[in-house]
CSV table of C-alpha atoms in Angstrom, one decimal:
chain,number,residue,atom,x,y,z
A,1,UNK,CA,0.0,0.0,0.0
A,2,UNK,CA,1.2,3.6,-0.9
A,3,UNK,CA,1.2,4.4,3.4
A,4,UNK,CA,1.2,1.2,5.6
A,5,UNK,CA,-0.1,3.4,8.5
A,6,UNK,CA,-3.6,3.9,6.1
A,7,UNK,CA,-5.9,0.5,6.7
A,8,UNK,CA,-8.7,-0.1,3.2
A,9,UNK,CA,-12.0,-2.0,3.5
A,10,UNK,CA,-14.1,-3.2,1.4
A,11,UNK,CA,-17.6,-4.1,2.9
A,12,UNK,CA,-20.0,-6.4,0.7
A,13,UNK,CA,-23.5,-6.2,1.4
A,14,UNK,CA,-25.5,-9.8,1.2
A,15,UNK,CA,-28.4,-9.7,-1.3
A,16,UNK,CA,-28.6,-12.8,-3.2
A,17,UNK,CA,-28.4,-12.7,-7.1
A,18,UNK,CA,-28.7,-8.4,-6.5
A,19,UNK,CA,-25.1,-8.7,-5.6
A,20,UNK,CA,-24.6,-8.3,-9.4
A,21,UNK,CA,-24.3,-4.7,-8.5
A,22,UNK,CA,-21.2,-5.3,-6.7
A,23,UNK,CA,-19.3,-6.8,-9.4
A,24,UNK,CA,-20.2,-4.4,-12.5
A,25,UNK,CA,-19.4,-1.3,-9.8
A,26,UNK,CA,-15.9,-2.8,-8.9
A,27,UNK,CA,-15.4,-3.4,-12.8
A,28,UNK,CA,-16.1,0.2,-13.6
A,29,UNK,CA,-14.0,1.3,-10.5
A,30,UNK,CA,-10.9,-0.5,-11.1
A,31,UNK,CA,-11.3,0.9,-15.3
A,32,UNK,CA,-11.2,4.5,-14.6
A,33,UNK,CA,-8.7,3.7,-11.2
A,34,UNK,CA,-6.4,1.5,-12.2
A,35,UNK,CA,-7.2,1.2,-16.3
A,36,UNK,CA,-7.7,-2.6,-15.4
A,37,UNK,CA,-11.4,-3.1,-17.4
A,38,UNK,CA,-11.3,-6.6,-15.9
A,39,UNK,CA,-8.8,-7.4,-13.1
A,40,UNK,CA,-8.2,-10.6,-11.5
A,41,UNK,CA,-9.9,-11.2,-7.8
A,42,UNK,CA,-6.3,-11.3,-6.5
A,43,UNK,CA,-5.6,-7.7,-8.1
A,44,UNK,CA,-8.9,-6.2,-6.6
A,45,UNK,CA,-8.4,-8.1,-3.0
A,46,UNK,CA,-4.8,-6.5,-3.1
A,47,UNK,CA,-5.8,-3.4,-3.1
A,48,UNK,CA,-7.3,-3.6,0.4
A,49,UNK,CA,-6.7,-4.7,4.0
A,50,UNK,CA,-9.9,-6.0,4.8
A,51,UNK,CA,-12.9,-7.6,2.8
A,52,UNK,CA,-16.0,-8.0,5.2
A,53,UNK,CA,-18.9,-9.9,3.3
A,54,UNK,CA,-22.1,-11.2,4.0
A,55,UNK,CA,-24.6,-13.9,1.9
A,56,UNK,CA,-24.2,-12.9,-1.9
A,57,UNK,CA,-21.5,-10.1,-1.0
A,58,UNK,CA,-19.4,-13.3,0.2
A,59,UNK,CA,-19.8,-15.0,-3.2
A,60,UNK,CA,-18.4,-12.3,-4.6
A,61,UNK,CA,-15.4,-12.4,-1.8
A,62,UNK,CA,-14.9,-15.9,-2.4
A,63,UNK,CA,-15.2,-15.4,-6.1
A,64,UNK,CA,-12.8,-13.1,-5.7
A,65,UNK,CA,-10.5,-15.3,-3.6
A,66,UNK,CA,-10.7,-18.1,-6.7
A,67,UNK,CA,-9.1,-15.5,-8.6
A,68,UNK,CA,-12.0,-15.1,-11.5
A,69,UNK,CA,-11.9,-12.5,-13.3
A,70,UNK,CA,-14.5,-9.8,-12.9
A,71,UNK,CA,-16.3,-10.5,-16.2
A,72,UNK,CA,-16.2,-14.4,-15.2
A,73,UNK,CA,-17.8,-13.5,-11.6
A,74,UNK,CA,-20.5,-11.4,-13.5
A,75,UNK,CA,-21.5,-14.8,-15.5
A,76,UNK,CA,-22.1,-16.7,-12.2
A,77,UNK,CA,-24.9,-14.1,-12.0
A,78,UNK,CA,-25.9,-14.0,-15.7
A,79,UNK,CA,-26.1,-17.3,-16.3
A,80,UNK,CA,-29.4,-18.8,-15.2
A,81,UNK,CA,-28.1,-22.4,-15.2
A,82,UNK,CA,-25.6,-21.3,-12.7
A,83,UNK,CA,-28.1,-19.7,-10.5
A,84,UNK,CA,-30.0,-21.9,-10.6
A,85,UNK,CA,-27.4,-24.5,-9.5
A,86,UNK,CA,-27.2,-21.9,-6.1
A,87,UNK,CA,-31.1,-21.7,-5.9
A,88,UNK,CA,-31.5,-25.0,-6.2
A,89,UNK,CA,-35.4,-25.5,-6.1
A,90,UNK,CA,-37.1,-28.1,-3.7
A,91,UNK,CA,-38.8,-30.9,-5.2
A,92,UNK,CA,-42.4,-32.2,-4.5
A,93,UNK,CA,-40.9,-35.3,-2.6
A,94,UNK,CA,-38.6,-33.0,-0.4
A,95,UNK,CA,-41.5,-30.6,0.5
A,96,UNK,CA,-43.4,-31.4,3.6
A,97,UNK,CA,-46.9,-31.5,3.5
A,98,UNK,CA,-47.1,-28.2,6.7
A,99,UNK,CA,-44.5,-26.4,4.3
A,100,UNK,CA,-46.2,-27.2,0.9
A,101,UNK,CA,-49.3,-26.1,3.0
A,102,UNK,CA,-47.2,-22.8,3.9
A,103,UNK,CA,-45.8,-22.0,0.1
A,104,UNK,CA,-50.0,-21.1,-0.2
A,105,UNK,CA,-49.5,-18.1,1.8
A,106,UNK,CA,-46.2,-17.4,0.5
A,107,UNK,CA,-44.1,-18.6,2.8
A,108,UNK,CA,-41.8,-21.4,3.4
A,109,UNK,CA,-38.6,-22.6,2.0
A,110,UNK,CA,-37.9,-23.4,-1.9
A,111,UNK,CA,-34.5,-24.2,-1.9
A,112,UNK,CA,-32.3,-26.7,-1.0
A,113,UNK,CA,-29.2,-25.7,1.3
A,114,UNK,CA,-27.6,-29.3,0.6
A,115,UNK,CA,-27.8,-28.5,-3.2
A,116,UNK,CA,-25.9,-25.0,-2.7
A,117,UNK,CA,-23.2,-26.3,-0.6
A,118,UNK,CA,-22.5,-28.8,-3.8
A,119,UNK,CA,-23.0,-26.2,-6.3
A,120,UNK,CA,-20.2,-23.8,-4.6
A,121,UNK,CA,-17.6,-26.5,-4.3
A,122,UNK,CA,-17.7,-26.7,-7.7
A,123,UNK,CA,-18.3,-22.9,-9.1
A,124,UNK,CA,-15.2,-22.8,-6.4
A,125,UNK,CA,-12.8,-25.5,-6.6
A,126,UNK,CA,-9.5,-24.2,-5.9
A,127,UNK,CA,-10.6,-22.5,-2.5
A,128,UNK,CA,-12.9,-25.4,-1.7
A,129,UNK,CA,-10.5,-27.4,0.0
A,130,UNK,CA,-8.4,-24.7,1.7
A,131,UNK,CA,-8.3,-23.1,5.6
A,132,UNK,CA,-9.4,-20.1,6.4
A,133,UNK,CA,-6.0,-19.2,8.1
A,134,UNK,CA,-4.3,-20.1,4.3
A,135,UNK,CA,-6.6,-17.7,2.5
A,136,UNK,CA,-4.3,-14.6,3.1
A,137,UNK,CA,-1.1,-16.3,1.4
A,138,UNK,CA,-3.0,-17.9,-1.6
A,139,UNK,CA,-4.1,-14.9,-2.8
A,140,UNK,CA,-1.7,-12.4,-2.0
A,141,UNK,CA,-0.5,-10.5,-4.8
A,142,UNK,CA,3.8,-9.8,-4.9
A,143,UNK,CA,4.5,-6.2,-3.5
A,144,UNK,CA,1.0,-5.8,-2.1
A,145,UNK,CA,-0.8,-6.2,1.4
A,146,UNK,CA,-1.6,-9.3,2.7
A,147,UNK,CA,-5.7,-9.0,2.5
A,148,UNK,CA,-7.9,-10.6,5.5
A,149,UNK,CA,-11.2,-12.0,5.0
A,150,UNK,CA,-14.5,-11.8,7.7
A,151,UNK,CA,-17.3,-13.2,6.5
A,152,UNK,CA,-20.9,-13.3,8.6
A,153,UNK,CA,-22.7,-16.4,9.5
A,154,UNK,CA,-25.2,-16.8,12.5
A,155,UNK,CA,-24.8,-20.0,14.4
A,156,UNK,CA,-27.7,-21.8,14.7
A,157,UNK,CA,-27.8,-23.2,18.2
A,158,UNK,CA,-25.6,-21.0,19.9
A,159,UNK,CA,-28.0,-18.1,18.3
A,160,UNK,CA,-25.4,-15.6,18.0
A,161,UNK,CA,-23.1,-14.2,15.4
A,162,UNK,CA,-20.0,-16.2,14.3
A,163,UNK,CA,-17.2,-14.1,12.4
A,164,UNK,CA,-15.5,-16.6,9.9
A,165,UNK,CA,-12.2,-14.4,10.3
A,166,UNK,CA,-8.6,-15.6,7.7
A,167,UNK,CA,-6.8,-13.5,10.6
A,168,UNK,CA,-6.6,-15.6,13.8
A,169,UNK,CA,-4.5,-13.3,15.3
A,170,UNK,CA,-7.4,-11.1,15.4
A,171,UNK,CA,-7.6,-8.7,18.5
A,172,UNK,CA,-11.7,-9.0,17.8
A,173,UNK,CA,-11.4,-12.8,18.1
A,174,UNK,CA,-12.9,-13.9,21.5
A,175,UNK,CA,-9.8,-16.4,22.4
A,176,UNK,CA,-7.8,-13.2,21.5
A,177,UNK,CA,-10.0,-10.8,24.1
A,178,UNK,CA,-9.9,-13.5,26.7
A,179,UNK,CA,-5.7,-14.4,26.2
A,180,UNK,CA,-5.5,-10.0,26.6
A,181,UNK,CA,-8.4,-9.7,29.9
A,182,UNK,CA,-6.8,-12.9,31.7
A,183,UNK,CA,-3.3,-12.5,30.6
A,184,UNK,CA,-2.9,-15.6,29.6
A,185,UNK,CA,0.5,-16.5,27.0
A,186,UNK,CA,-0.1,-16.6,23.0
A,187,UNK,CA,-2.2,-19.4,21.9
A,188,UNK,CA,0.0,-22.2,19.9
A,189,UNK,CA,-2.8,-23.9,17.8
A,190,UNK,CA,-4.9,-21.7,15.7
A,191,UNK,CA,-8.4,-21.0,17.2
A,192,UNK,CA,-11.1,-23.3,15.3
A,193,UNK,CA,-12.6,-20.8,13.7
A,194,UNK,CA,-9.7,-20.4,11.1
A,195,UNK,CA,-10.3,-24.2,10.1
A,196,UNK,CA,-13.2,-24.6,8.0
A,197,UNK,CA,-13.0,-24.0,4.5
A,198,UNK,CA,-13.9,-20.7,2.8
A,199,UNK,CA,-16.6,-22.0,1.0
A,200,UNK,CA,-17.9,-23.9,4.0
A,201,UNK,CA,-17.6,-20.2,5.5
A,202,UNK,CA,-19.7,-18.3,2.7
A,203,UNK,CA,-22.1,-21.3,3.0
A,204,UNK,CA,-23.1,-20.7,6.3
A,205,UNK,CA,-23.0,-17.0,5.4
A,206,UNK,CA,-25.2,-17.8,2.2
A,207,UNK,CA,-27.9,-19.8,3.6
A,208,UNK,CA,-31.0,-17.4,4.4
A,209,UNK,CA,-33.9,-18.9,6.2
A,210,UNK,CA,-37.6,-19.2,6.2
A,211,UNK,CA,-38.4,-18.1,3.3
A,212,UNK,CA,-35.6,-19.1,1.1
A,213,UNK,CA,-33.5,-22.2,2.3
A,214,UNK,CA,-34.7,-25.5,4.1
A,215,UNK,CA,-32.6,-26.1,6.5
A,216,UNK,CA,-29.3,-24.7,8.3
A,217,UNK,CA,-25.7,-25.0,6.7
A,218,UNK,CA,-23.9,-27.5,8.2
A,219,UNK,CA,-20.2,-28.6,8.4
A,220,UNK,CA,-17.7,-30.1,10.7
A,221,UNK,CA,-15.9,-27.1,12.8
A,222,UNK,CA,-13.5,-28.8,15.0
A,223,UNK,CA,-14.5,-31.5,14.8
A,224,UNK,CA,-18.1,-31.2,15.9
A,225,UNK,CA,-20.8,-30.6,13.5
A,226,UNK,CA,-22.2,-27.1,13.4
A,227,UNK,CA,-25.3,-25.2,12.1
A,228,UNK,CA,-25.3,-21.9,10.3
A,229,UNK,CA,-28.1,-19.8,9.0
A,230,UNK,CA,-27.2,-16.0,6.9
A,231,UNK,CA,-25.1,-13.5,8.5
A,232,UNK,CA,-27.9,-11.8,8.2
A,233,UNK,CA,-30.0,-12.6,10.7
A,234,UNK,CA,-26.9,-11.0,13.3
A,235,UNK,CA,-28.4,-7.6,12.2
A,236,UNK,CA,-25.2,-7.4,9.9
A,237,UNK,CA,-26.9,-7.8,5.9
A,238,UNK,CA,-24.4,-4.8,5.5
A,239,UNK,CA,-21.4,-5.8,7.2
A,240,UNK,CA,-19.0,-2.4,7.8
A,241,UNK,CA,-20.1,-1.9,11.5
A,242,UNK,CA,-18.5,-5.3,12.0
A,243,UNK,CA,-15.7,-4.5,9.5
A,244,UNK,CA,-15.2,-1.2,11.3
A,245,UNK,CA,-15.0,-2.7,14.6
A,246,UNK,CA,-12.4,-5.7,13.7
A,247,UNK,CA,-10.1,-2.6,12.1
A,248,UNK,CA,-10.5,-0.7,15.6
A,249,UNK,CA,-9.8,-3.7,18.1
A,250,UNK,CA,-6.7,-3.9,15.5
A,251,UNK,CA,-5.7,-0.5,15.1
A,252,UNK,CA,-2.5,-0.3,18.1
A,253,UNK,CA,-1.3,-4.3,16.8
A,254,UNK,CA,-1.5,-3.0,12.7
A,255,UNK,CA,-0.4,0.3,14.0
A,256,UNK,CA,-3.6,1.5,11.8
A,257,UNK,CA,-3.6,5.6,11.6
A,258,UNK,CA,-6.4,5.9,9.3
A,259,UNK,CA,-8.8,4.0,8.1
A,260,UNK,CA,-10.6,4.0,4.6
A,261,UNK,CA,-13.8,2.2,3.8
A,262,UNK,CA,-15.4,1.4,0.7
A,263,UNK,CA,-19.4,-0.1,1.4
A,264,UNK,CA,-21.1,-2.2,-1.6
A,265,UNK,CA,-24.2,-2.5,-1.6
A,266,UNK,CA,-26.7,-4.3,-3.4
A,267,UNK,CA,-29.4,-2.3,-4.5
A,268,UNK,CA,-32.6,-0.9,-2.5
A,269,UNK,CA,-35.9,0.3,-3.4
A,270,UNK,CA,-38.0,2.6,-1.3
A,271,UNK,CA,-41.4,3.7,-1.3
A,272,UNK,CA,-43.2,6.9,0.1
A,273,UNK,CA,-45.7,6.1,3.5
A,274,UNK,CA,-49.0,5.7,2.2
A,275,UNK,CA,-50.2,9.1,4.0
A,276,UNK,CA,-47.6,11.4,1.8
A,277,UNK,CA,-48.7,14.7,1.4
A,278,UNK,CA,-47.2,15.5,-2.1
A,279,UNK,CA,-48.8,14.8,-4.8
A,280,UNK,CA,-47.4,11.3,-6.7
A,281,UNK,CA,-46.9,10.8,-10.5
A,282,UNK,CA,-47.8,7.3,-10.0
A,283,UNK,CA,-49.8,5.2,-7.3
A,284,UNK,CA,-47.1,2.9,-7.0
A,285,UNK,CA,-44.8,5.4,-4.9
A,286,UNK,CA,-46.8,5.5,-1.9
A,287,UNK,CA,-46.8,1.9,0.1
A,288,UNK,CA,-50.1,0.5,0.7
A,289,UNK,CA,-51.5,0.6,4.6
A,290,UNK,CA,-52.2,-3.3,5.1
A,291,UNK,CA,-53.2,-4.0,8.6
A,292,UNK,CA,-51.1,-6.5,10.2
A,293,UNK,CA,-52.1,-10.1,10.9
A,294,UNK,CA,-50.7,-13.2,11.5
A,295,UNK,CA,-50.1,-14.5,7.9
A,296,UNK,CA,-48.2,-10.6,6.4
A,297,UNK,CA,-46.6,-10.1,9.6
A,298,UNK,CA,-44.9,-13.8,9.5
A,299,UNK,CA,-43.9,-13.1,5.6
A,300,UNK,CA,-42.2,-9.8,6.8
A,301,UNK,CA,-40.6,-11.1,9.6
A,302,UNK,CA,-39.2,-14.5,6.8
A,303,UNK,CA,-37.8,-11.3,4.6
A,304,UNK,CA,-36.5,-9.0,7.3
A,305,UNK,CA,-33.0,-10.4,7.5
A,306,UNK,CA,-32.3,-8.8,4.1
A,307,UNK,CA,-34.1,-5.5,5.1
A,308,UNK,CA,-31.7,-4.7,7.7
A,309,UNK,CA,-31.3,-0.9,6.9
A,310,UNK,CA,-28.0,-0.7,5.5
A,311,UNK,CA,-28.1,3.2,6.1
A,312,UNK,CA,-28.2,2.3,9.8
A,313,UNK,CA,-25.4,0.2,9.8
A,314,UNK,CA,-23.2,2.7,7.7
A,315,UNK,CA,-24.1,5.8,9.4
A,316,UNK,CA,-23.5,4.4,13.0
A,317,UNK,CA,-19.7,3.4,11.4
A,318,UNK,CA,-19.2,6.5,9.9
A,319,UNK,CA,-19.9,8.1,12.9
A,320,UNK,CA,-17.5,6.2,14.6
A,321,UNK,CA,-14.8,7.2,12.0
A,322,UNK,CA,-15.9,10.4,11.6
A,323,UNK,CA,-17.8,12.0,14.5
A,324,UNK,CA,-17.1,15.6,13.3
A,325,UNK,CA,-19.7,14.5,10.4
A,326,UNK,CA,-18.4,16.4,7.3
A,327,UNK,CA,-20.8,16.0,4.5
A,328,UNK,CA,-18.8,14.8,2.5
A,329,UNK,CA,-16.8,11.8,4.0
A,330,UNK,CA,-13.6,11.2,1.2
A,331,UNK,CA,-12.7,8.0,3.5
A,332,UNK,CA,-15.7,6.4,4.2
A,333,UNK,CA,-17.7,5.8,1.2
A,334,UNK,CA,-20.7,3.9,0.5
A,335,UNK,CA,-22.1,3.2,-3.0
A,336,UNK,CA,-25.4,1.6,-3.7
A,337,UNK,CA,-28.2,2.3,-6.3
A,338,UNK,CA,-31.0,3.1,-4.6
A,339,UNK,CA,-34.3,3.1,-6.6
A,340,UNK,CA,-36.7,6.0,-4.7
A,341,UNK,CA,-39.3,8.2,-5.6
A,342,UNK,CA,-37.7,11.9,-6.6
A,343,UNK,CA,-38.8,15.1,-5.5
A,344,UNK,CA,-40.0,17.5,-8.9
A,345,UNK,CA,-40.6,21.1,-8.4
A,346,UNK,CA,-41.4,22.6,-11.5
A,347,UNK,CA,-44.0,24.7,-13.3
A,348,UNK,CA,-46.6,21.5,-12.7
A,349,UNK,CA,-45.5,22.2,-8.7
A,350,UNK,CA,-44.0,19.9,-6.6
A,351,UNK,CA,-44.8,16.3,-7.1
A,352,UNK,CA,-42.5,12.7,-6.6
A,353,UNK,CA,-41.5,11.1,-9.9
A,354,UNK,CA,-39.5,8.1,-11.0
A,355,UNK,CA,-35.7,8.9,-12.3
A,356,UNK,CA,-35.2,8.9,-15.6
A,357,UNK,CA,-35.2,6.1,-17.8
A,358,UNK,CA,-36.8,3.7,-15.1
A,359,UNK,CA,-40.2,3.3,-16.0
A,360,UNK,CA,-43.4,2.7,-13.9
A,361,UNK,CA,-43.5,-1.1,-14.5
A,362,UNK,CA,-39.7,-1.3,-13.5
A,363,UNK,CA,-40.1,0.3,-10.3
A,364,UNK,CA,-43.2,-2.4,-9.5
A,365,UNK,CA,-41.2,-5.4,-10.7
A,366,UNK,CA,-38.1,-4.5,-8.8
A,367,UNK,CA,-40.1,-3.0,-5.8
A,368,UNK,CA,-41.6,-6.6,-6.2
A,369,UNK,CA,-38.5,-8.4,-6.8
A,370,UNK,CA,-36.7,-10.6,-3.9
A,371,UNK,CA,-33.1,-11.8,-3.0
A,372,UNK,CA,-33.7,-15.1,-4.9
A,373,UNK,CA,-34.1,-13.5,-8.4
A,374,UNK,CA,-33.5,-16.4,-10.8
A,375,UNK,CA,-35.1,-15.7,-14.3
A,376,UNK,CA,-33.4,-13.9,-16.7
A,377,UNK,CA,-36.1,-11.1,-17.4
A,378,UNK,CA,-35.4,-10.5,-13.4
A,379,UNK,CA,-31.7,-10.3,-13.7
A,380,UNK,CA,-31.9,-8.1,-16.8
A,381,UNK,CA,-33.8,-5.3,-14.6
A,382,UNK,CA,-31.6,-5.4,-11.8
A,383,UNK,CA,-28.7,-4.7,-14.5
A,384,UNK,CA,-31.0,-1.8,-15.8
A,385,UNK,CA,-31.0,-0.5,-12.4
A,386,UNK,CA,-26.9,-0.9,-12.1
A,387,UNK,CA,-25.8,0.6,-15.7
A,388,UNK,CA,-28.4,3.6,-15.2
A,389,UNK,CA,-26.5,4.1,-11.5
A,390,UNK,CA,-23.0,3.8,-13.1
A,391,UNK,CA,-23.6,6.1,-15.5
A,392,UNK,CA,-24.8,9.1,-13.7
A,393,UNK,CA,-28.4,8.5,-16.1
A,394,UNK,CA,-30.9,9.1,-12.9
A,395,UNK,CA,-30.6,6.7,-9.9
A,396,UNK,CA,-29.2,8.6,-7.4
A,397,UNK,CA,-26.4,6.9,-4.8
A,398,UNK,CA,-27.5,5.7,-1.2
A,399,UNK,CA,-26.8,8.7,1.3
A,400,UNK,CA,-25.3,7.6,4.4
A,401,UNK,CA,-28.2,10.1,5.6
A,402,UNK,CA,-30.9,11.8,3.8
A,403,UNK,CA,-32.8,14.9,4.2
A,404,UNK,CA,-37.0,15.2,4.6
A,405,UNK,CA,-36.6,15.0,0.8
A,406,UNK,CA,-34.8,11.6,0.6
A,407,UNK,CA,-31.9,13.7,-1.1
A,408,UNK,CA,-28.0,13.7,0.1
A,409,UNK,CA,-27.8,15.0,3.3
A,410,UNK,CA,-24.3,12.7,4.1
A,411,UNK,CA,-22.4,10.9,2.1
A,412,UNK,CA,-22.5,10.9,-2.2
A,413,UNK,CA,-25.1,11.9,-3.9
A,414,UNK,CA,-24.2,10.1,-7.0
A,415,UNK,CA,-21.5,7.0,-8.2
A,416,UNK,CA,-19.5,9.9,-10.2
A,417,UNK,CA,-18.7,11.8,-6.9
A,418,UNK,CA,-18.1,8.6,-4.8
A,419,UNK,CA,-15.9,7.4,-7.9
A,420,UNK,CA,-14.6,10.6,-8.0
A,421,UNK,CA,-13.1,9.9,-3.7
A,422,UNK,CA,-12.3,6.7,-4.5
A,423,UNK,CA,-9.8,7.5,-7.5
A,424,UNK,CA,-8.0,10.4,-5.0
A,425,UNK,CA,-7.3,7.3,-2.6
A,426,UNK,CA,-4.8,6.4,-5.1
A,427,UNK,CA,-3.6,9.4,-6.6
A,428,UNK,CA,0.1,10.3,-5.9
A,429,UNK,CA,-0.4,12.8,-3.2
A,430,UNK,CA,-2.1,10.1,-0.8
């Protein structure tokens, strides 16, 4: 790194096949950086300390990791065989009859976790078989930073977070707090943690439940077999807080002076409350008021995991990093296309309207749209959403916080000013 004292993350949000967005934004990122229109994983995992993923972000880590290119990583999304190898669906004989019952009322799993384990050994042979703790020297590019991995997963039966970390010297690590509170002397075995596979890691990470997967992840961890539902349901869909926190409890051992953060995300759409004053373009901008019962509120609850607001967790890191707030944060940046209803105010008056070139029936299907989006017609509007983002055509950027308007209040308004901080990370003078 140009100054060893300055500490990069990348943060990957989960978000199923939506994590697309990811790839196509660090393709167009590392073009106009770097002029690399397609870099290896290894060349974009080099350029950072830390990659924190969760779910479909941690495909893309461990994608990464196998050193695809980026173009190759893109077709794991675009290719509906492949995604459907991932999403495997449940047959009739492996539905019970209370969840074939459920899948009436929309609810209920329709894949099978077994299935996706299989599928990412094999879209991910060469990491398949190797150690977390080995990750750091396999892909470590000559002359560059040794990069560090923590991935998300929620164990099942302790029902708490586990952090599938490649650094087992980690001062985040529990035996790590415990060796520094009880002064105990360094450990001489690796902690457990850092011997499971990476794929078994992004598994666990990968496996959302209710509503999308049948049953719990599950591989050997030291012997014992353990459980693992998405990192998701830890509260951490977007995972910087946690990314932000591991850099912290390492910042005296890394001797870390600053610390940089790029956040991924994987595309959101909003709608207005259904009492919104302003006059809307179309119906569809407002949210219906549907009373809650027993049959809506358990569907909510089976999709929540991926509704964690990632503005939360981003602006509760950046205020950690930066508590001085400046509006416009040139180390901590977050970039996600966020599909919202836009303020007019014009000779008509003021009114919400759709950006431009996203029309009415795209914002229903992708308000519509979940995690799980398979078919190709579903895929090809999520990459409408991504290219109108990346070029600056009308989706705006995610603030870290918006005003009353839902504009920029903190953070990047757009992908060309976030772009824009991101390229002065590596210009000569940093």
């Amino acid at each position: 790194m140009p100054n060893p004292k300055t500490y990069r993350i990348l943060s990957l949000d989960g978000g199923g096949s939506w994590a697309l967005i990811q790839v196509k934004c660090l393709r167009k990122l590392f073009a106009e950086t770097f002029n690399k229109p397609d870099p290896t994983g290894h060349e974009v995992l080099a350029e950072f300390d830390l990659v924190a993923a969760n779910s479909g972000g941690s495909l893309v880590a461990a994608a990464m990791a196998e050193n695809l290119r980026l173009s190759e990583i893109e077709k794991i999304f675009d290719d509906e065989k492949l995604r459907s190898r991932v999403f495997s669906r449940l047959n009739f004989f492996e539905k019970s009859l209370l969840s074939s019952a459920a899948r009436i009322f929309k609810i209920g799993a329709k894949y099978a976790t077994k299935r996706k384990h299989k599928a990412l050994k094999e879209i991910l042979p060469g990491i398949a078989a190797i150690d977390l703790m080995n990750i750091p020297n396999h892909i470590q590019v000559v002359g560059k930073t040794k990069t560090h991995l923590l991935i998300i997963g929620y164990d099942y039966y302790r029902n708490r977070a586990e952090m599938f970390r490649t650094d087992c010297d980690s001062l985040a690590a529990t035996s790590s707090i415990e060796r520094k509170v009880k002064n105990l002397p360094p450990i001489i075995q690796s902690p457990s943690d850092c011997l499971v596979s990476l794929v078994d890691a992004i598994h666990a990470s990968s496996t959302a439940p209710v509503n999308y997967f049948n049953e719990p992840a599950t591989f050997m961890v030291n012997n014992k077999l353990k459980y693992y539902w998405d990192g998701g349901v830890t509260g951490n869909n977007n995972p910087v807080l946690a990314a932000v926190t591991e850099a912290i409890c390492n910042r005296e051992q890394y001797k870390i002076e600053n610390i940089q953060v790029l956040s991924i995300g994987t595309g959101t759409v909003s709608q207005l409350q259904s009492d919104e004053e302003i006059p809307v373009k179309y119906a569809e901008l407002k949210a219906k008021h549907e009373e809650p019962g027993l049959i809506k509120d358990i569907q909510k609850m089976g999709t929540s995991i991926l509704n964690d607001p990632p503005d939360t967790a981003a602006f509760i890191a950046y205020m950690i990093l930066h508590p001085s707030m400046p509006a416009k944060p040139i180390d901590f940046i977050r970039m996600n296309p966020v599909l919202r209803p836009i303020l007019i105010n014009d000779i008509k008056g003021k009114y919400w309207d759709l950006p431009n070139e996203i029309t009415k029936d795209d914002y229903v299907a992708l308000n519509a749209m979940d995690m799980d989006a398979v078919e190709d017609k579903e895929v090809s509007l999520i990459k409408k959403l991504c290219d109108n983002w990346l070029a600056n055509t009308g989706v705006p950027n995610q603030a870290i916080r918006s005003d009353s308007s839902l504009n920029c209040l903190l953070g990047h308004a757009d992908f060309n000013t976030a772009k824009t901080d991101f390229k002065n990370w590596f210009s000569p003078a940093k």
